[in-house]
Amino acid sequence: MLDLPRKGLLGVMLSLSLVACNSDSDNDDNDQVEEGEGLELNIAHINDHHSQLEPFSDTGIQVDGEEVRVELGGFSRVTSLFHQAEEELPNLIKLHAGDAITGTLYYTFYQGEADADMMNTVCFDAFALGNHEFDNSDAGLKTFLDYLATDACQTPVLAANVKPALGTPLADTAVDDYIKPYTIKEVDGRKVGIIGIDIKGKTQNSSRPLETTVFEDEVTAAQVAIDELTEQGVDHIILLTHQGYENDQTMAAALSGVDVIIGGDSHSLLGDFTAIGYSASGPYPTKTTNLDGDTVCIGQAWEYAKAMGLMRINFDTSGRVDSCEGQAALVIGDSFKKDDGSGNFVAVNAAEQAELLAMIEAMPELQVAEQDADAEAVLATYKDRIDEKKAEVIGFANEAFCLVRVPGESTNRSAGVAGCEAANTLAKGSDAAQLVAEAFLDASLRADFALQNAGGVRIPVPARDITYNTAFTLLPFTNVLVELDITGQEVVQALEDAVSNHLDDGQSTGSQPYAAGLRWDLDMSQPEGTRFSNVEVKGAGGNWVAINPTQTYVMVTNDFIAEGRDGYTALGSVTDDGRSTNTFLLYTQSLVDYLLKTGMVSPPLRADYSHQQVIKANGSTLAD
């Protein structure tokens, strides 16, 4: 293996000047700051790693116009880059913007212990709670946070708007036993305040916090915390949020005193990635203004430990942002594969590897990193138990099943998966969610059709063997299947509810519906209640017929949305009415059983997709 050409993170950060100082100054000599001096602050950050601790192999990128397969991400590489940043960047703060847990067998088997141990190889300066931290309720979150606290790092866990009730798992003796509203860091003799914010509605509706745990309005709680910090003489304010890219921009405009927002939740890739064939949701950093008219710098770093963000902020002598710049970069290994001319991707030779590394050296959107040895040693202690089971093959994907939430969304969640290059631009939407719905329908003995929310389906499925690991990563939660006796009118209302949840109410795009045995046209430019048309049900003979508003059908779905969560109000009413039957079948197992029975799976015929014609909110019609 060639020695890695060490692309200095200072180069990624646009030629920052090296200054020998630490992110936390414990030396009294460094605490004296000349009056009228500004501050240079560097932030390294990730978000939404979702128990994805291993790298993604055979991921496609473009280098000099040619497809190259790489190993993408892996927490040990992220750890390596954080350590490199500590060596090279002055005044560094290390942040994690939430959703550390749930998503792979590492969480299924270890309940957050593996994630906590890997996070402690970085030693984050702050961690913001995400909505998925509450997937196993407050008690499950306590288990994870106890693991996180066993290390010397003692990472502050932040959420200014989350208040657990006294006597509950997260507040045995005090409301802030586990969750603090903010932390203050001493950086080059200055106080920098870091405030945590967790998304309110989505966490309450799309996760399982205790009913007694209070989630306050995000903007109100943030302003209260900013004001408290200002009274303590803190002039530099960072919000560490888990509420989505668009919400971060909206919040910035509503707040006084905020300088920087480092976010998560929407899994947004920010920056310019056109050279490697990836689309992004906005610039990195995104610059906007707060209520005072001062600059606010916003950053987010995609998902699953695939990328790391580095932002440099220069503050003027009054504590306001003078400038900010930086880069979110995809983290890759130094081994590459290319097409051998017959469609097979094979390892390149040493000369080609050196040539590729030289080209990547000039590409700030890519960062080659070695795996940190200590982090790999930690991970190895957890891998043995998982590897044997997760490697078992249970099926084969004849074509790629691409991952999409809302058809037409800006970021391609399947970037790098062959066959999914334009997945987010097509009307059919998510092949992966369609596969899950087909499995649900197959598992039910009674159902006329199946319904699944997009956010419950977590990864794309490349065209290759499907293993237990694939299934449990695709469907990582503990949901079970339920059957609802539901009228046609209630079905259409549930679809309207789901889309209105993200279009009108600003909640999770994960509520977008997908179905098997049910299809529709969707016009997102229309007002609530008129977006769905030509809703049809597939009959026993394979013919599609218009849904009958007064007829009672049987729908199979997951218990999560059947309870009315994720905006599915109409389904909650059906459940409350006693028209729900619990199958007690774990929804992941239904997919496993379907794959074992089917063997080789392909995406359905286009006419059998739930989304037929789709018009975006701006009025443009998506291609088939």
Coordinates of C-alpha atoms in Angstrom, one line a residue:
M1 CA 0.0 0.0 0.0
L2 CA 1.2 3.5 -0.8
D3 CA 1.9 6.0 1.9
L4 CA -1.1 8.4 1.9
P5 CA -0.3 11.9 0.6
R6 CA -1.3 13.8 3.7
K7 CA -3.7 16.4 2.4
G8 CA -3.3 19.0 5.1
L9 CA -6.6 20.0 6.7
L10 CA -5.3 23.5 6.6
G11 CA -5.4 23.2 2.8
V12 CA -9.0 22.0 3.0
M13 CA -9.7 25.0 5.2
L14 CA -8.5 27.4 2.5
S15 CA -4.9 27.9 3.7
L16 CA -5.5 28.8 7.3
S17 CA -2.5 30.1 9.2
L18 CA -1.1 27.7 11.8
V19 CA -1.3 28.9 15.4
A20 CA 0.0 26.8 18.3
C21 CA -2.9 26.8 20.6
N22 CA -5.5 24.3 21.9
S23 CA -9.3 24.3 21.6
D24 CA -9.5 24.4 25.4
S25 CA -6.9 26.6 27.0
D26 CA -5.9 25.3 30.4
N27 CA -2.8 27.5 30.6
D28 CA -3.2 30.7 32.5
D29 CA -0.7 32.3 30.2
N30 CA -3.1 31.9 27.2
D31 CA -6.0 33.4 29.1
Q32 CA -4.8 37.0 28.6
V33 CA -6.2 38.5 25.4
E34 CA -5.3 41.9 24.2
E35 CA -8.2 44.3 24.2
G36 CA -9.7 44.8 20.7
E37 CA -8.4 41.5 19.4
G38 CA -10.7 39.3 17.2
L39 CA -11.0 35.5 17.3
E40 CA -10.4 32.8 14.8
L41 CA -12.4 29.7 15.6
N42 CA -12.3 26.3 13.8
I43 CA -15.1 23.7 14.0
A44 CA -14.9 20.1 13.0
H45 CA -18.3 18.3 12.9
I46 CA -20.3 15.3 12.0
N47 CA -24.0 14.4 12.4
D48 CA -26.4 11.5 11.9
H49 CA -23.9 8.6 12.0
H50 CA -26.8 6.3 13.1
S51 CA -24.6 3.4 14.4
Q52 CA -22.9 3.2 11.0
L53 CA -19.4 2.4 12.3
E54 CA -18.0 0.5 9.3
P55 CA -17.2 2.0 5.9
F56 CA -19.3 1.6 2.8
S57 CA -17.4 -0.5 0.2
D58 CA -17.6 -0.2 -3.6
T59 CA -19.1 3.3 -3.5
G60 CA -19.0 5.1 -6.8
I61 CA -17.5 8.6 -7.4
Q62 CA -16.3 10.5 -10.4
V63 CA -12.7 11.4 -10.6
D64 CA -11.6 13.3 -13.8
G65 CA -14.9 12.3 -15.4
E66 CA -14.3 8.5 -14.8
E67 CA -16.2 6.3 -12.3
V68 CA -14.0 5.1 -9.5
R69 CA -15.1 2.8 -6.7
V70 CA -13.9 3.7 -3.2
E71 CA -14.4 2.7 0.4
L72 CA -16.5 5.6 1.8
G73 CA -16.6 6.6 5.4
G74 CA -16.1 4.5 8.5
F75 CA -15.9 5.9 12.0
S76 CA -12.3 5.0 12.4
R77 CA -11.4 7.3 9.4
V78 CA -13.5 10.1 10.9
T79 CA -11.6 9.7 14.2
S80 CA -8.3 9.9 12.2
L81 CA -9.4 13.2 10.6
F82 CA -10.5 14.7 13.9
H83 CA -7.1 13.9 15.4
Q84 CA -5.4 15.4 12.4
A85 CA -7.6 18.5 12.8
E86 CA -6.5 18.8 16.4
E87 CA -2.8 18.7 15.3
E88 CA -3.2 21.2 12.5
L89 CA -6.0 23.6 13.3
P90 CA -5.9 26.3 16.0
N91 CA -8.8 26.9 18.3
L92 CA -10.7 23.7 17.4
I93 CA -14.1 22.7 18.6
K94 CA -15.3 19.1 17.8
L95 CA -19.1 18.7 17.5
H96 CA -21.7 16.0 16.9
A97 CA -25.1 17.2 15.8
G98 CA -27.2 14.2 16.9
D99 CA -28.7 10.9 15.8
A100 CA -25.8 8.8 16.9
I101 CA -27.8 5.7 17.5
T102 CA -30.2 3.3 15.8
G103 CA -29.6 2.2 12.3
T104 CA -27.4 -1.0 12.2
L105 CA -26.8 -4.2 14.1
Y106 CA -24.2 -2.4 16.2
Y107 CA -27.2 -0.7 18.0
T108 CA -29.4 -3.7 17.8
F109 CA -26.9 -5.9 19.7
Y110 CA -25.1 -3.3 21.9
Q111 CA -27.8 -0.6 22.6
G112 CA -25.4 2.3 22.2
E113 CA -22.3 0.9 23.8
A114 CA -20.4 0.5 20.6
D115 CA -21.4 4.0 19.4
A116 CA -20.4 5.6 22.7
D117 CA -17.0 3.9 22.7
M118 CA -16.4 5.0 19.1
M119 CA -17.5 8.6 19.8
N120 CA -15.1 8.6 22.8
T121 CA -12.2 7.9 20.4
V122 CA -12.9 11.5 19.1
C123 CA -13.8 13.1 22.4
F124 CA -16.4 15.5 21.2
D125 CA -16.7 18.9 22.9
A126 CA -20.5 18.7 22.6
F127 CA -23.2 16.3 21.4
A128 CA -26.7 17.4 20.6
L129 CA -29.6 15.1 21.1
G130 CA -31.4 14.0 17.9
N131 CA -34.9 12.6 17.5
H132 CA -33.7 9.0 17.1
E133 CA -31.9 9.1 20.5
F134 CA -35.5 8.7 21.9
D135 CA -36.4 5.6 19.7
N136 CA -36.2 3.3 22.7
S137 CA -37.7 6.0 24.9
D138 CA -36.0 7.9 27.7
A139 CA -34.7 4.6 29.3
G140 CA -33.0 3.6 26.1
L141 CA -31.4 7.0 25.8
K142 CA -30.2 6.8 29.4
T143 CA -28.5 3.5 28.6
F144 CA -26.6 5.1 25.7
L145 CA -25.7 8.2 27.7
D146 CA -24.4 6.1 30.6
Y147 CA -22.0 4.3 28.1
L148 CA -21.0 7.7 26.7
A149 CA -20.2 9.0 30.2
T150 CA -17.9 6.0 31.2
D151 CA -15.0 7.5 29.3
A152 CA -12.7 10.3 30.5
C153 CA -14.1 12.5 27.7
Q154 CA -17.3 13.3 29.6
T155 CA -18.9 14.9 26.5
P156 CA -21.6 17.4 27.3
V157 CA -25.0 16.2 26.1
L158 CA -27.1 19.2 25.0
A159 CA -30.7 20.1 24.3
A160 CA -31.9 23.4 25.6
N161 CA -35.5 22.6 24.7
V162 CA -35.8 19.1 26.2
K163 CA -36.9 18.9 29.9
P164 CA -37.4 15.3 31.3
A165 CA -39.7 15.1 34.3
L166 CA -38.1 14.5 37.7
G167 CA -38.1 10.9 38.7
T168 CA -37.9 9.6 35.1
P169 CA -34.8 7.9 33.7
L170 CA -33.1 11.0 32.4
A171 CA -33.9 13.1 35.6
D172 CA -33.4 11.0 38.6
T173 CA -32.4 13.9 40.9
A174 CA -32.5 17.0 38.6
V175 CA -33.8 18.0 35.2
D176 CA -30.2 18.4 33.9
D177 CA -28.9 15.1 35.3
Y178 CA -28.1 14.0 31.7
I179 CA -29.1 16.8 29.4
K180 CA -27.7 20.3 29.7
P181 CA -29.0 23.4 27.8
Y182 CA -25.5 24.5 26.8
T183 CA -21.8 24.3 27.6
I184 CA -19.2 27.0 27.6
K185 CA -15.7 26.5 26.1
E186 CA -12.7 28.6 26.7
V187 CA -11.0 29.2 23.4
D188 CA -7.9 31.3 23.1
G189 CA -9.0 33.1 26.3
R190 CA -12.6 33.8 25.1
K191 CA -15.9 32.2 26.1
V192 CA -17.7 30.3 23.3
G193 CA -21.2 29.1 24.1
I194 CA -22.6 25.9 22.5
I195 CA -26.4 25.5 22.8
G196 CA -28.2 22.2 21.9
I197 CA -31.6 22.1 20.2
D198 CA -33.6 19.0 19.3
I199 CA -36.5 19.1 16.9
K200 CA -39.7 19.2 18.8
G201 CA -42.6 17.9 16.7
K202 CA -40.6 15.2 14.9
T203 CA -39.2 13.8 18.1
Q204 CA -42.6 13.7 19.7
N205 CA -44.4 12.3 16.7
S206 CA -41.6 10.2 15.1
S207 CA -39.9 8.7 18.1
R208 CA -40.9 7.4 21.6
P209 CA -40.0 9.9 24.3
L210 CA -42.0 9.7 27.5
E211 CA -45.2 11.8 27.5
T212 CA -43.8 13.5 30.6
T213 CA -40.7 14.7 28.8
V214 CA -41.3 18.3 27.7
F215 CA -40.1 19.5 24.3
E216 CA -40.2 23.3 24.1
D217 CA -40.4 25.5 21.0
E218 CA -37.0 25.4 19.4
V219 CA -36.7 29.1 18.7
T220 CA -38.0 30.2 22.1
A221 CA -35.6 27.9 24.0
A222 CA -32.7 28.9 21.8
Q223 CA -33.2 32.6 22.5
V224 CA -33.6 32.0 26.2
A225 CA -30.3 30.2 26.3
I226 CA -28.5 32.8 24.1
D227 CA -29.7 35.5 26.5
E228 CA -28.5 33.6 29.5
L229 CA -25.1 33.1 27.9
T230 CA -24.9 36.8 26.9
E231 CA -25.5 37.8 30.5
Q232 CA -22.6 35.6 31.5
G233 CA -20.3 37.5 29.2
V234 CA -20.3 35.0 26.3
D235 CA -20.0 36.9 23.0
H236 CA -19.6 33.9 20.6
I237 CA -22.7 31.7 20.2
I238 CA -22.9 28.3 18.4
L239 CA -26.2 26.5 18.0
L240 CA -25.7 22.7 17.8
T241 CA -29.0 21.7 16.3
H242 CA -30.8 18.6 15.2
Q243 CA -33.8 20.0 13.2
G244 CA -32.9 20.1 9.5
Y245 CA -31.1 22.4 7.1
E246 CA -34.2 24.5 6.2
N247 CA -35.2 24.9 9.9
D248 CA -31.7 26.0 10.7
Q249 CA -32.0 28.8 8.1
T250 CA -35.4 29.8 9.4
M251 CA -34.2 29.8 13.0
A252 CA -31.2 32.0 12.2
A253 CA -33.5 34.7 11.0
A254 CA -35.6 34.6 14.1
L255 CA -32.9 34.8 16.7
S256 CA -30.8 37.6 18.1
G257 CA -27.2 36.9 19.0
V258 CA -26.5 33.6 17.2
D259 CA -23.3 33.4 15.2
V260 CA -23.0 29.8 13.9
I261 CA -25.4 26.9 13.5
I262 CA -24.0 23.3 13.1
G263 CA -26.9 21.1 12.3
G264 CA -28.2 17.6 11.5
D265 CA -31.4 15.7 10.9
S266 CA -32.0 16.3 7.2
H267 CA -28.8 14.4 6.2
S268 CA -28.0 17.4 4.0
L269 CA -24.8 17.4 1.9
L270 CA -23.6 21.0 1.6
G271 CA -21.0 22.2 -0.8
D272 CA -20.1 21.7 -4.4
F273 CA -19.8 18.1 -5.3
T274 CA -20.6 18.2 -9.0
A275 CA -17.0 17.1 -9.9
I276 CA -17.5 13.8 -8.2
G277 CA -21.1 13.4 -9.6
Y278 CA -23.0 14.1 -6.3
S279 CA -25.7 16.7 -5.8
A280 CA -26.0 18.9 -2.7
S281 CA -28.7 20.8 -0.9
G282 CA -26.8 24.1 -0.6
P283 CA -23.4 25.8 -0.1
Y284 CA -21.0 25.1 2.7
P285 CA -21.0 27.1 4.7
T286 CA -24.5 28.6 4.1
K287 CA -24.4 32.3 5.0
T288 CA -27.5 34.1 6.2
T289 CA -28.3 36.8 8.7
N290 CA -29.9 36.8 12.2
L291 CA -32.5 39.1 13.6
D292 CA -29.9 41.7 14.2
G293 CA -28.8 41.6 10.6
D294 CA -25.5 40.0 11.5
T295 CA -23.9 37.1 9.6
V296 CA -24.8 33.5 10.6
C297 CA -22.8 30.6 9.2
I298 CA -24.6 27.2 8.8
G299 CA -23.0 23.8 8.3
Q300 CA -24.0 20.2 8.1
A301 CA -22.0 17.1 7.1
W302 CA -24.3 14.6 5.3
E303 CA -24.7 11.2 7.1
Y304 CA -23.4 7.8 8.4
A305 CA -19.8 9.0 9.0
K306 CA -19.4 9.4 5.3
A307 CA -18.3 13.0 5.6
M308 CA -16.8 15.5 8.0
G309 CA -17.3 19.3 8.0
L310 CA -14.6 21.8 8.7
M311 CA -15.5 25.5 9.2
R312 CA -13.4 28.5 10.0
I313 CA -15.0 31.5 11.5
N314 CA -13.3 34.9 12.0
F315 CA -15.0 37.1 14.6
D316 CA -14.4 40.8 14.7
T317 CA -13.5 42.8 17.8
S318 CA -17.1 43.2 18.8
G319 CA -17.7 39.4 18.7
R320 CA -19.7 39.4 15.4
V321 CA -18.9 37.1 12.5
D322 CA -16.5 38.8 10.1
S323 CA -16.1 35.9 7.7
C324 CA -16.6 32.1 7.5
E325 CA -15.4 29.5 5.0
G326 CA -14.7 25.8 4.9
Q327 CA -15.5 22.5 3.4
A328 CA -17.6 19.4 4.0
A329 CA -15.6 16.6 2.6
L330 CA -16.4 12.9 1.8
V331 CA -14.0 10.6 3.8
I332 CA -12.5 7.8 1.7
G333 CA -9.8 5.2 1.8
D334 CA -6.8 5.0 -0.5
S335 CA -7.8 1.9 -2.5
F336 CA -9.6 2.3 -5.8
K337 CA -11.4 0.1 -8.4
K338 CA -12.1 0.9 -12.0
D339 CA -14.1 -0.8 -14.8
D340 CA -11.9 -3.3 -16.6
G341 CA -13.8 -2.8 -19.8
S342 CA -16.3 -5.6 -19.2
G343 CA -18.3 -4.0 -16.5
N344 CA -16.3 -5.5 -13.6
F345 CA -14.7 -3.2 -11.2
V346 CA -11.2 -4.3 -10.2
A347 CA -8.4 -2.9 -8.1
V348 CA -6.1 -0.5 -9.9
N349 CA -2.4 -1.0 -10.0
A350 CA 0.1 1.0 -8.0
A351 CA 0.8 3.5 -10.8
E352 CA -3.0 4.2 -11.2
Q353 CA -3.4 4.5 -7.5
A354 CA -0.7 7.1 -7.3
E355 CA -2.2 9.0 -10.1
L356 CA -5.7 9.0 -8.5
L357 CA -4.3 10.1 -5.2
A358 CA -2.5 13.0 -6.8
M359 CA -5.7 14.1 -8.5
I360 CA -7.7 13.7 -5.3
E361 CA -5.1 15.8 -3.5
A362 CA -6.4 18.8 -5.5
M363 CA -10.1 18.0 -4.8
P364 CA -11.2 19.6 -1.5
E365 CA -14.5 17.7 -1.6
L366 CA -12.6 14.4 -1.0
Q367 CA -10.4 13.6 2.0
V368 CA -8.3 10.4 2.0
A369 CA -7.8 9.1 5.5
E370 CA -6.3 6.2 7.2
Q371 CA -8.2 4.3 9.8
D372 CA -7.3 5.3 13.3
A373 CA -5.6 2.3 14.9
D374 CA -7.0 2.8 18.4
A375 CA -10.6 3.3 17.0
E376 CA -10.2 0.1 14.9
A377 CA -9.2 -1.8 18.0
V378 CA -12.3 -0.6 19.8
L379 CA -14.5 -1.5 16.9
A380 CA -12.9 -5.0 16.7
T381 CA -14.2 -5.8 20.2
Y382 CA -17.8 -5.5 18.9
K383 CA -17.4 -6.9 15.4
D384 CA -16.9 -10.6 16.1
R385 CA -20.4 -11.2 17.5
I386 CA -22.1 -9.4 14.6
D387 CA -20.0 -10.6 11.7
E388 CA -21.2 -14.2 11.7
K389 CA -24.9 -13.5 11.5
K390 CA -24.9 -10.3 9.4
A391 CA -22.8 -12.0 6.6
E392 CA -25.5 -14.6 5.9
V393 CA -27.0 -14.1 2.4
I394 CA -30.8 -14.1 2.3
G395 CA -31.4 -12.9 -1.2
F396 CA -30.1 -11.2 -4.3
A397 CA -31.0 -7.7 -5.7
N398 CA -31.1 -8.1 -9.5
E399 CA -31.1 -4.3 -9.8
A400 CA -30.4 -1.5 -7.4
F401 CA -33.2 -0.4 -5.0
C402 CA -32.6 3.3 -4.7
L403 CA -33.4 5.4 -1.6
V404 CA -35.6 8.5 -1.9
R405 CA -37.9 10.2 0.6
V406 CA -39.8 12.8 -1.4
P407 CA -39.6 12.4 -5.2
G408 CA -37.7 15.4 -6.6
E409 CA -35.8 16.2 -3.3
S410 CA -32.5 18.0 -3.7
T411 CA -30.0 15.6 -2.2
N412 CA -29.5 12.2 -3.8
R413 CA -29.6 9.8 -0.8
S414 CA -28.4 7.0 -3.0
A415 CA -25.3 8.9 -4.3
G416 CA -22.6 6.5 -5.2
V417 CA -24.8 3.5 -5.8
A418 CA -24.7 2.3 -9.4
G419 CA -28.0 2.7 -11.1
C420 CA -29.2 5.4 -8.7
E421 CA -27.5 8.4 -10.2
A422 CA -30.7 10.3 -10.9
A423 CA -33.0 8.5 -8.3
N424 CA -34.0 11.7 -6.5
T425 CA -35.2 13.3 -9.8
L426 CA -37.7 10.6 -10.8
A427 CA -41.4 10.5 -10.2
K428 CA -41.4 6.9 -8.9
G429 CA -39.4 7.8 -5.8
S430 CA -38.0 5.1 -3.6
D431 CA -37.4 1.6 -4.9
A432 CA -36.3 0.6 -1.4
A433 CA -39.5 1.8 0.2
Q434 CA -41.4 0.0 -2.5
L435 CA -39.6 -3.2 -1.7
V436 CA -40.4 -2.9 2.0
A437 CA -44.1 -2.3 1.2
E438 CA -44.2 -5.4 -1.1
A439 CA -42.7 -7.4 1.7
F440 CA -45.4 -6.2 4.1
L441 CA -48.1 -7.0 1.7
D442 CA -46.7 -10.5 1.2
A443 CA -46.5 -11.0 5.0
S444 CA -50.2 -10.2 5.6
L445 CA -52.8 -12.8 5.1
R446 CA -55.6 -10.3 5.0
A447 CA -54.3 -7.1 3.5
D448 CA -55.5 -5.5 0.3
F449 CA -52.5 -3.1 0.3
A450 CA -49.5 -2.1 2.4
L451 CA -48.3 1.4 3.4
Q452 CA -44.8 2.4 4.7
N453 CA -43.4 5.8 5.6
A454 CA -40.2 6.8 3.7
G455 CA -38.3 7.7 6.8
G456 CA -38.5 4.1 8.2
V457 CA -36.4 2.9 5.3
R458 CA -32.8 3.8 5.9
I459 CA -30.5 2.8 3.0
P460 CA -30.4 2.0 -0.7
V461 CA -29.8 -1.6 -1.7
P462 CA -27.1 -2.1 -4.4
A463 CA -27.4 -4.8 -7.1
R464 CA -25.7 -7.7 -5.3
D465 CA -26.2 -10.2 -2.5
I466 CA -28.6 -9.1 0.3
T467 CA -27.6 -10.2 3.7
Y468 CA -29.2 -10.1 7.2
N469 CA -27.1 -6.9 7.7
T470 CA -28.7 -5.3 4.7
A471 CA -32.2 -6.1 6.0
F472 CA -31.5 -4.9 9.5
T473 CA -29.8 -1.7 8.3
L474 CA -32.6 -1.0 5.9
L475 CA -35.2 -1.5 8.6
P476 CA -33.4 -1.0 11.9
F477 CA -36.2 -0.2 14.3
T478 CA -38.4 -2.4 16.5
N479 CA -41.7 -1.9 14.7
V480 CA -44.3 -4.6 14.2
L481 CA -46.9 -5.0 11.5
V482 CA -50.5 -4.2 12.2
E483 CA -53.6 -4.6 10.0
L484 CA -56.1 -1.7 9.8
D485 CA -59.8 -2.0 8.7
I486 CA -60.0 1.3 6.9
T487 CA -62.3 3.0 4.4
G488 CA -61.2 4.3 1.1
Q489 CA -61.9 7.8 2.2
E490 CA -59.7 7.3 5.3
V491 CA -56.9 6.0 3.1
V492 CA -56.8 9.1 0.9
Q493 CA -57.0 11.3 4.0
A494 CA -54.0 9.4 5.5
L495 CA -52.0 10.1 2.3
E496 CA -53.0 13.8 2.5
D497 CA -52.0 13.9 6.1
A498 CA -48.6 12.4 5.4
V499 CA -47.6 14.9 2.7
S500 CA -49.1 17.8 4.6
N501 CA -46.9 16.8 7.6
H502 CA -43.8 17.9 5.7
L503 CA -45.1 20.4 3.2
D504 CA -47.4 22.4 5.5
D505 CA -46.3 21.6 9.0
G506 CA -42.6 21.6 8.5
Q507 CA -42.1 18.2 10.0
S508 CA -40.1 15.2 8.7
T509 CA -40.0 14.4 5.0
G510 CA -39.8 10.8 6.3
S511 CA -43.6 10.9 6.5
Q512 CA -43.8 10.7 2.7
P513 CA -46.0 7.6 1.9
Y514 CA -45.1 4.5 -0.2
A515 CA -47.4 1.6 -0.8
A516 CA -47.8 -1.8 -2.5
G517 CA -51.2 -2.6 -4.1
L518 CA -52.0 1.1 -4.0
R519 CA -51.0 3.9 -6.4
W520 CA -51.7 7.5 -7.0
D521 CA -50.9 10.8 -8.7
L522 CA -49.4 13.5 -6.5
D523 CA -49.4 17.3 -7.1
M524 CA -47.5 19.0 -4.3
S525 CA -48.2 22.4 -5.8
Q526 CA -51.9 22.1 -4.7
P527 CA -53.2 23.0 -1.3
E528 CA -53.7 20.4 1.5
G529 CA -56.6 18.0 0.8
T530 CA -56.3 18.2 -3.0
R531 CA -52.9 16.8 -3.7
F532 CA -53.8 13.2 -4.4
S533 CA -55.8 12.1 -7.4
N534 CA -56.4 8.9 -9.3
V535 CA -55.9 6.8 -6.2
E536 CA -56.3 3.2 -7.2
V537 CA -56.2 -0.3 -5.6
K538 CA -54.8 -3.4 -7.3
G539 CA -57.5 -6.1 -7.5
A540 CA -57.0 -9.8 -7.1
G541 CA -56.8 -10.2 -10.8
G542 CA -54.1 -7.6 -11.2
N543 CA -56.3 -4.9 -12.5
W544 CA -56.2 -1.4 -11.1
V545 CA -59.5 0.1 -10.0
A546 CA -60.4 3.4 -8.4
I547 CA -60.5 3.3 -4.6
N548 CA -64.1 3.3 -3.3
P549 CA -64.4 6.0 -0.6
T550 CA -67.1 4.0 1.3
Q551 CA -65.6 0.5 1.0
T552 CA -63.7 -1.0 3.9
Y553 CA -60.2 -2.3 3.0
V554 CA -57.5 -4.0 5.0
M555 CA -54.2 -2.1 5.1
V556 CA -51.0 -3.6 6.6
T557 CA -48.5 -1.1 7.9
N558 CA -46.1 -0.6 10.7
D559 CA -47.4 0.1 14.2
F560 CA -45.5 3.4 14.3
I561 CA -47.6 5.3 11.8
A562 CA -50.7 3.2 12.6
E563 CA -50.6 5.0 16.0
G564 CA -50.9 8.3 14.2
R565 CA -47.2 9.2 14.4
D566 CA -45.3 11.0 11.7
G567 CA -48.4 13.0 10.8
Y568 CA -50.6 10.0 10.0
T569 CA -53.6 11.4 11.9
A570 CA -56.2 9.5 10.0
L571 CA -54.5 6.2 10.8
G572 CA -54.3 7.1 14.5
S573 CA -58.1 7.6 14.5
V574 CA -58.6 4.2 12.9
T575 CA -56.4 2.6 15.6
D576 CA -58.2 4.6 18.4
D577 CA -61.5 3.3 17.0
G578 CA -60.4 -0.3 17.6
R579 CA -60.1 -1.2 14.0
S580 CA -56.5 -2.4 14.3
T581 CA -55.1 -5.9 14.6
N582 CA -51.5 -6.4 15.8
T583 CA -49.7 -9.2 13.9
F584 CA -46.8 -9.1 16.4
L585 CA -44.6 -9.7 13.3
L586 CA -41.3 -7.7 13.5
Y587 CA -41.3 -5.6 10.3
T588 CA -37.7 -6.4 9.6
Q589 CA -38.5 -10.1 9.8
S590 CA -41.2 -9.7 7.2
L591 CA -38.6 -8.4 4.8
V592 CA -36.2 -11.2 5.7
D593 CA -38.9 -13.8 5.1
Y594 CA -39.8 -12.2 1.8
L595 CA -36.3 -12.2 0.6
L596 CA -35.7 -15.8 1.7
K597 CA -38.9 -16.9 -0.2
T598 CA -38.3 -14.8 -3.3
G599 CA -34.5 -15.3 -3.6
M600 CA -33.9 -12.8 -6.4
V601 CA -35.8 -9.5 -6.3
S602 CA -36.1 -6.8 -8.9
P603 CA -38.0 -3.5 -8.7
P604 CA -41.6 -3.8 -9.7
L605 CA -43.1 -2.8 -13.0
R606 CA -43.4 1.0 -13.3
A607 CA -47.2 0.7 -13.3
D608 CA -47.0 -1.0 -9.8
Y609 CA -45.2 1.8 -8.1
S610 CA -47.2 3.8 -5.6
H611 CA -46.1 7.2 -7.1
Q612 CA -47.3 7.5 -10.7
Q613 CA -47.4 11.1 -11.9
V614 CA -45.7 13.6 -9.5
I615 CA -45.7 17.4 -9.7
K616 CA -43.3 19.2 -7.4
A617 CA -44.3 22.1 -5.1
N618 CA -42.9 24.5 -7.8
G619 CA -45.3 23.1 -10.4
S620 CA -42.7 21.1 -12.4
T621 CA -43.5 17.6 -13.4
L622 CA -41.0 14.9 -12.6
A623 CA -39.7 12.5 -15.3
D624 CA -40.7 8.9 -15.2

